[in-house]
Amino acid sequence: ELLASSAYGERWARHWLDAIHFAETHGCGHDLPREHAWRYRDYVIGALNKDTPYERVRKGVGYVPQGREIFGRLTVDENLRMGLAYKPGSTPVPAELFELFPVLKQMIHRRGGDLSGGQQQQLAIARALAAGPKLLVLDEPTEGIQPSIIKDIGRVIRMLADRGTMAIVLVEQFYDFAAELADQYLVMERGEIIQRGRGRDMEDEGVRRLMSI
């Protein structure tokens, strides 16, 4: 479950969220609500958290940063193994990652920096999934990605969400992508929640307009 304390002092929770969408109004950024913190179970998410990356992974949190931040000089295989860094060295890369993103299998020995932007994004998501997180946070995964790859990424996110074994937080400015995937949404502006609701109601509730302001 995801527990969030909003800028309005309300507490919002739902058991095993399949997918949550944090929608951003244009240019406002996606800081946490002022003086509050998002929590997953007892785990604080965001700037208030001082854990190292491997400590976050060990606690079941996978993170795909804006801009991907893969290791350009490492191979695809080595990048994926970075997602397993806190586990024993003999731990294999999960075969399912190559089923989700077949292109990574084809380029397993290629350096990350030689991949296209879309391929790097798939690598970043696969790296976050390698350790089997219970919470996956994706920060603008469609940024600078070609439409065909966006569809592939959306398919994987929906598949993972439908399993019901992982909570997914998607931070996104591409309305159509977010609306297709979101089960629940929050719109934030200057660090405050200004609107929330069910993903299927986003169009009727004017979220597209809010994101174009």
Short mmCIF file of C-alpha atoms in Angstrom, two decimals:
data_model
loop_
_atom_site.label_atom_id
_atom_site.label_comp_id
_atom_site.label_asym_id
_atom_site.label_seq_id
_atom_site.Cartn_x
_atom_site.Cartn_y
_atom_site.Cartn_z
CA GLU A 1 0.00 0.00 0.00
CA LEU A 2 1.03 3.60 -0.44
CA LEU A 3 0.42 6.15 2.29
CA ALA A 4 0.68 9.83 1.41
CA SER A 5 0.32 12.90 3.58
CA SER A 6 -0.76 15.83 1.46
CA ALA A 7 -0.24 19.55 1.83
CA TYR A 8 -3.81 19.78 3.09
CA GLY A 9 -3.15 17.47 6.04
CA GLU A 10 -5.29 14.65 4.66
CA ARG A 11 -4.05 11.08 4.64
CA TRP A 12 -4.68 9.04 1.56
CA ALA A 13 -4.19 5.27 1.33
CA ARG A 14 -5.22 2.32 -0.79
CA HIS A 15 -4.19 -1.32 -0.42
CA TRP A 16 -1.77 -2.52 -3.10
CA LEU A 17 -2.12 0.22 -5.65
CA ASP A 18 -1.59 -1.20 -9.11
CA ALA A 19 -0.60 2.14 -10.55
CA ILE A 20 -0.62 5.73 -9.35
CA HIS A 21 -0.02 8.71 -11.54
CA PHE A 22 1.47 11.92 -10.25
CA ALA A 23 0.48 14.37 -12.99
CA GLU A 24 2.46 17.59 -13.17
CA THR A 25 1.22 20.91 -14.37
CA HIS A 26 3.53 22.25 -17.05
CA GLY A 27 6.79 23.56 -15.68
CA CYS A 28 5.91 23.22 -12.01
CA GLY A 29 8.21 20.31 -11.19
CA HIS A 30 7.20 17.48 -8.90
CA ASP A 31 8.52 18.28 -5.45
CA LEU A 32 6.93 16.62 -2.46
CA PRO A 33 4.18 18.62 -0.77
CA ARG A 34 5.73 21.20 1.53
CA GLU A 35 6.48 20.00 5.06
CA HIS A 36 5.12 16.54 4.30
CA ALA A 37 6.43 13.25 2.98
CA TRP A 38 5.17 10.46 0.79
CA ARG A 39 5.43 7.08 2.45
CA TYR A 40 5.37 3.55 1.15
CA ARG A 41 4.53 1.41 4.18
CA ASP A 42 7.02 2.86 6.70
CA TYR A 43 9.46 4.01 4.03
CA VAL A 44 9.88 7.74 3.38
CA ILE A 45 10.16 8.62 -0.31
CA GLY A 46 11.94 11.70 -1.57
CA ALA A 47 14.26 14.36 -0.22
CA LEU A 48 13.59 13.48 3.41
CA ASN A 49 15.06 10.04 2.79
CA LYS A 50 18.82 9.79 3.38
CA ASP A 51 19.28 6.14 2.40
CA THR A 52 21.95 5.20 -0.11
CA PRO A 53 20.74 3.71 -3.42
CA TYR A 54 21.53 0.14 -2.36
CA GLU A 55 19.65 0.65 0.92
CA ARG A 56 16.58 1.81 -1.00
CA VAL A 57 16.78 -1.22 -3.28
CA ARG A 58 17.17 -3.55 -0.30
CA LYS A 59 13.97 -2.10 1.17
CA GLY A 60 12.06 -2.91 -2.02
CA VAL A 61 12.09 0.44 -3.84
CA GLY A 62 13.06 0.62 -7.51
CA TYR A 63 13.75 4.03 -9.06
CA VAL A 64 14.01 5.06 -12.71
CA PRO A 65 15.39 8.63 -12.70
CA GLN A 66 14.58 11.37 -15.17
CA GLY A 67 17.27 11.30 -17.83
CA ARG A 68 17.83 7.55 -17.33
CA GLU A 69 21.30 7.86 -15.74
CA ILE A 70 22.57 4.52 -17.02
CA PHE A 71 26.32 3.85 -16.90
CA GLY A 72 27.52 4.75 -20.38
CA ARG A 73 30.89 2.96 -20.17
CA LEU A 74 29.41 -0.27 -18.82
CA THR A 75 27.78 -2.91 -21.01
CA VAL A 76 24.08 -3.65 -20.91
CA ASP A 77 24.83 -6.77 -18.85
CA GLU A 78 26.95 -4.79 -16.38
CA ASN A 79 24.27 -2.12 -16.05
CA LEU A 80 21.66 -4.76 -15.23
CA ARG A 81 23.97 -6.32 -12.65
CA MET A 82 24.24 -2.93 -10.95
CA GLY A 83 20.58 -3.41 -10.08
CA LEU A 84 21.61 -6.57 -8.23
CA ALA A 85 24.59 -5.00 -6.46
CA TYR A 86 23.32 -5.67 -2.93
CA LYS A 87 22.78 -9.37 -3.66
CA PRO A 88 25.43 -12.15 -3.82
CA GLY A 89 27.69 -11.88 -6.86
CA SER A 90 26.42 -15.18 -8.25
CA THR A 91 22.85 -13.87 -8.53
CA PRO A 92 21.81 -14.13 -12.21
CA VAL A 93 20.12 -11.37 -14.15
CA PRO A 94 16.39 -12.32 -14.22
CA ALA A 95 15.53 -13.81 -17.61
CA GLU A 96 12.17 -12.04 -17.52
CA LEU A 97 13.89 -8.70 -18.11
CA PHE A 98 14.79 -9.85 -21.61
CA GLU A 99 11.21 -10.99 -22.18
CA LEU A 100 9.97 -7.53 -21.22
CA PHE A 101 12.66 -5.76 -23.28
CA PRO A 102 13.96 -8.14 -26.00
CA VAL A 103 16.31 -5.50 -27.45
CA LEU A 104 18.46 -5.71 -24.32
CA LYS A 105 19.21 -9.37 -25.02
CA GLN A 106 20.34 -8.48 -28.50
CA MET A 107 22.66 -5.78 -27.18
CA ILE A 108 23.80 -7.49 -24.00
CA HIS A 109 27.51 -6.82 -24.68
CA ARG A 110 27.09 -3.32 -26.08
CA ARG A 111 28.04 -0.32 -23.95
CA GLY A 112 25.13 1.61 -22.50
CA GLY A 113 26.37 4.86 -24.01
CA ASP A 114 26.08 3.38 -27.50
CA LEU A 115 22.35 2.67 -27.16
CA SER A 116 19.64 4.97 -28.46
CA GLY A 117 17.66 7.09 -25.99
CA GLY A 118 14.73 4.67 -26.09
CA GLN A 119 16.98 1.67 -25.57
CA GLN A 120 18.67 3.41 -22.64
CA GLN A 121 15.26 4.04 -21.06
CA GLN A 122 14.38 0.37 -21.38
CA LEU A 123 17.72 -0.47 -19.78
CA ALA A 124 17.07 1.93 -16.90
CA ILE A 125 13.66 0.36 -16.23
CA ALA A 126 15.06 -3.16 -16.44
CA ARG A 127 17.87 -2.24 -14.03
CA ALA A 128 15.29 -0.99 -11.52
CA LEU A 129 13.26 -4.19 -11.93
CA ALA A 130 16.25 -6.52 -11.55
CA ALA A 131 15.99 -6.76 -7.76
CA GLY A 132 12.23 -7.39 -7.79
CA PRO A 133 10.97 -4.16 -6.15
CA LYS A 134 7.64 -3.83 -4.38
CA LEU A 135 7.46 -0.14 -5.30
CA LEU A 136 8.61 1.18 -8.68
CA VAL A 137 8.99 4.95 -9.16
CA LEU A 138 9.36 6.22 -12.74
CA ASP A 139 10.30 9.85 -13.31
CA GLU A 140 9.14 11.02 -16.76
CA PRO A 141 9.97 7.80 -18.65
CA THR A 142 8.70 9.18 -21.98
CA GLU A 143 11.03 12.20 -22.05
CA GLY A 144 12.90 12.32 -25.37
CA ILE A 145 11.68 8.86 -26.43
CA GLN A 146 10.34 7.91 -29.86
CA PRO A 147 6.62 6.94 -30.05
CA SER A 148 7.22 3.25 -30.78
CA ILE A 149 9.36 2.85 -27.65
CA ILE A 150 6.82 4.79 -25.58
CA LYS A 151 4.22 2.19 -26.56
CA ASP A 152 6.55 -0.63 -25.54
CA ILE A 153 7.25 1.00 -22.17
CA GLY A 154 3.54 1.59 -21.59
CA ARG A 155 2.81 -2.06 -22.35
CA VAL A 156 5.37 -3.20 -19.77
CA ILE A 157 4.09 -0.80 -17.10
CA ARG A 158 0.52 -1.95 -17.63
CA MET A 159 1.57 -5.61 -17.49
CA LEU A 160 3.44 -5.09 -14.22
CA ALA A 161 0.56 -3.13 -12.71
CA ASP A 162 -2.00 -5.77 -13.66
CA ARG A 163 -0.10 -8.43 -11.74
CA GLY A 164 -0.93 -6.67 -8.48
CA THR A 165 2.43 -7.50 -6.88
CA MET A 166 4.02 -4.08 -7.30
CA ALA A 167 2.95 -0.50 -6.60
CA ILE A 168 3.91 1.89 -9.39
CA VAL A 169 4.30 5.65 -9.14
CA LEU A 170 4.51 7.39 -12.50
CA VAL A 171 5.58 11.04 -12.72
CA GLU A 172 4.70 12.25 -16.19
CA GLN A 173 3.83 15.35 -18.25
CA PHE A 174 2.72 13.43 -21.37
CA TYR A 175 -1.02 13.40 -20.69
CA ASP A 176 -2.10 10.66 -23.09
CA PHE A 177 0.51 8.22 -21.77
CA ALA A 178 -0.44 8.92 -18.17
CA ALA A 179 -4.20 8.78 -18.78
CA GLU A 180 -3.88 5.38 -20.45
CA LEU A 181 -2.05 3.87 -17.47
CA ALA A 182 -3.27 5.65 -14.35
CA ASP A 183 -5.60 3.92 -11.90
CA GLN A 184 -5.40 6.93 -9.58
CA TYR A 185 -3.95 10.38 -10.25
CA LEU A 186 -2.72 13.41 -8.36
CA VAL A 187 -2.04 16.78 -9.97
CA MET A 188 0.65 18.81 -8.23
CA GLU A 189 1.55 22.46 -8.65
CA ARG A 190 4.46 24.12 -6.85
CA GLY A 191 4.69 21.23 -4.42
CA GLU A 192 0.99 21.14 -3.52
CA ILE A 193 -1.73 18.73 -4.57
CA ILE A 194 -4.39 20.66 -6.45
CA GLN A 195 -6.50 17.76 -7.72
CA ARG A 196 -6.83 13.99 -7.35
CA GLY A 197 -9.11 11.27 -8.60
CA ARG A 198 -9.48 8.06 -10.57
CA GLY A 199 -7.51 7.60 -13.76
CA ARG A 200 -10.63 6.87 -15.81
CA ASP A 201 -12.05 10.27 -14.84
CA MET A 202 -9.02 12.35 -15.86
CA GLU A 203 -10.55 13.66 -19.08
CA ASP A 204 -13.92 14.54 -17.54
CA GLU A 205 -12.21 16.23 -14.58
CA GLY A 206 -10.14 18.52 -16.81
CA VAL A 207 -6.66 17.15 -16.08
CA ARG A 208 -5.53 17.72 -19.67
CA ARG A 209 -6.32 21.43 -19.27
CA LEU A 210 -4.44 21.61 -15.98
CA MET A 211 -1.35 20.09 -17.55
CA SER A 212 -1.39 22.54 -20.46
CA ILE A 213 -1.43 25.68 -18.30
#
